[in-house]
Amino acid sequence: QAPIKATCEDMSCKTGFPEDVHSAVVSRSVHGGQPLLNVRFRSCDVNKKIHFGSSEPEAFRVGEDGVVYAERSFQLSAEPTEFVVSAQDKETQQEWQMRVKLTPEPAFTGASEKDQRKIEEIIFPWQQYKHSSPLKRQKRDWVIPPINLPENSKGPFPQELVRIRSDRDKSLSLRYSVTGPGADQPPTGIFIINPISGQLSVTKPLDREQIASFHLRAHAVDVNGNQVENPIDIVINVIDMNDNRPEFLHQVWNGTVPEGSKPGTYVMTVTAIDADDPNAQNGMLRYRILSQAPSSPSPNMFTINNETGDIITVAAGLDREKVQQYTLIIQATDMEGNPTYGLSNTATAVIAVTDVNDNPPEFTAMTFYGEVPENRVDVIVANLTVTDKDQPHTPAWNAMYRMTGGDPTGRFTILTDPNSNDGLVTVVKPIDFETNRMFVLTVAAENQVPLAKGIQHPPQSTATVSITVIDVNESPYFVPNPKLVRQEEGLLAGSMLTTFTAQDPDRYMQQTSLRYSKLSDPANWLKIDPVNGQITTTAVLDRESIYVQNNMYNATFLASDNGIPPMSGTGTLQIYLLDINDNAPQVHPKEATTCETLQPNAINITAVDPDIDPNAGPFAFELPDTPASIKRNWTIVRISGDHAQLSLRIRFLEAGIYDVPIVITDSGNPHASSTSLLKVKVCQCDLNGDCTDVDRIVGAGLGTGAIIAILLCIIILLILVLMFVVWMKRRDKERQAKQLLIDPEDDVRDNILKYDEEGGGEEDQDYDLSQLQQPDTVEPDAIKPVGIRRLDERPIHAEPQYPVRSAAPHPGDIGDFINEGLKAADNDPTAPPYDSLLVFDYEGSGSTAGSLSSLNSSSSGGEQDYDYLNDWGPRFKKLADMYGGGDD
């Protein structure tokens, strides 16, 4: 780096540039916004406003302080770069110019810095006072050209860069310092200065990729800290070294190119970046293709733009059906691709050859065959297969089929199977074997998209489809269907109505004649001859039947053949019944109410006739001649064709129910008439003409249904009362049966001790009833009153050694006796809650104790000794205390 010298000479004050040409040495790589130099301009009037400009504003800009900045990044050529800097007074428009010459610094050769240059010395500008002039001369400032320092320097550190000095250090003791990023601001400590000597040094290697330049400011103060010089700016540029390899943005790049593309077709762009200075050779990349796989049909199917990374085709012959994908190895090298000094890296480019429609579909056979049963639809009759070399399941592979001949009525269609690409010939309209026995179709197949330009193959392929129709047994059909017959009602049973026959469409099958049968006949009026289809009546046809709707009666018949399989067809016979006057009119309603006085007493009636015009209204109304009281008491007047009014002829008619016969005649030819009874209820009325409550009840009467309902209610009520009486008697009988056969004062149930054994349950009821039979021998003086023995009594047997009380007569079957006693005990609220038969051990006939039922001393009238109870043990102690011990 050439020494930078700054000198100052004494000269008189003259506004303008101090020199016509200013030379400066800068680095070859210039960055946008980088300060390059400071132009010196002298102004004798400090109040003047000077504006600086450049003759090349797109490349250089001059600030208000005279610092020249680069507007963009560029590389300086080996020849000096010149431009003009102008200064203009904004008030007087006076202009001064100076030519600036920029020379690039020589390349770094790697020699030691001490041998390359001496330590540079930067001297602060100074000021002087001219006593002869009342004006104070302004200090002359300039910007020191940047200091260029290579990155990744190996030292030794600290490495001296430049010496800062003021020419006033001869008379004053000064202290020097630097400020800015890299000194006292982060990253701190990179640059240091000797405060005494002003020696500026760097303490460690620099990395341009982290910080490309440092902007420091040098200060000079006296020992008291007073500023003796204006600060000067020092710019330190980090010179780039080729220490970074190119890096691709992606390791694998994917691109596509249509098959058959012409040379020069753009495919894709690959991009790599280099962290080194992109404006220097260290960051200038070049691309090239190292390899191509596969190498057919040519090893050089593609090329790459070495500067932009654009990949294009250079050879023809891309065919997806032969090669579907190419793999390229791409290399990026810095130093403008210098293989010796540049650093390299590689990436993979995968280029897929996309399909175009360069192969039409081709049928695998010239003729296809199929068959279909007649009258079948939605049936696939033939599969048309094609081959297509294009990529499957793409518009260039998908086939479309169409028929070009042989189907004028449109009975077939061809669908495409999306998976196999086959054409499915399908029947869409029924085919009659008796009309067409064979079809020969001409079909064509083509792709969904047209063939690519320049393809020599025909755009479509054609084939023939031969379809045979199979004859099947078809159903007979009635002609016409439905068949309409007009017939007057009233046709008698056994009358021939019409003939309803069917036809068999199978003309080429040998089978017997058709058989007919009835399928639906709601009123069961008809029958059909099974051979000739003649329909006769089995009942009188009645238009007023509930099965006739809108004068129409429908019946369905079946015709069957004996084919294989048997088939049948149905036909509907519609009988339109014409009305005849076969129904006489009737009065409606059947009951009416009127007052017993003459006014108001009108009753409106209506004539109803099931027939229709002209056998219905208008109707004639009249009263019969007999009995004579009818015309004497009543009168009738027709008020319209269907309505008449009945009223009293006399002033007063006693309240009651009267049957008034009315003769109604229709308008048919011949006429039909009937006498209808109108039940009139005559009652007393209030002022409003309404029946009073009491009279309404008297005169209303009861209908047959009401009388039957009342009788049923009375019968049910009597049955309930009878059942209640029977239940009460049975309840009293059961209560009497539960009474003990002993006198009430001798009832000792409350004193009987509880036994340890309470009797068995269901599993203990397997006992011998023969031992419980009533003994045949009883003492007459021990007969108890008639009644039912309790269940908790001991069975009584004849014991000659002890007197035993006899029981009253009882049923012969002791089992029934026990069951009745059990029921009585269960319903007795005073008895112990026994829920099963109690089983006691039978002690035999030699027992010294008789039955517990015999403990009725008060009723026996005799004396008895009970002292032997003391010998029976503690269980009989209570009885011994009660009856033993004499009179006590």
mmCIF file of C-alpha atoms in Angstrom, residues 82 153 259 394 400 501 550 605:
data_model
loop_
_atom_site.group_PDB
_atom_site.id
_atom_site.type_symbol
_atom_site.label_atom_id
_atom_site.label_comp_id
_atom_site.label_asym_id
_atom_site.label_seq_id
_atom_site.Cartn_x
_atom_site.Cartn_y
_atom_site.Cartn_z
ATOM 1 C CA GLU A 82 -11.485 9.884 -13.684
ATOM 2 C CA SER A 153 -4.009 -12.747 8.494
ATOM 3 C CA GLU A 259 -40.115 -35.597 -24.894
ATOM 4 C CA THR A 394 -52.533 -39.610 -18.659
ATOM 5 C CA MET A 400 -61.931 -42.879 -26.073
ATOM 6 C CA THR A 501 -106.352 -63.010 -25.333
ATOM 7 C CA ASN A 550 -115.704 -43.649 -11.112
ATOM 8 C CA ILE A 605 -135.654 -33.593 4.174
#
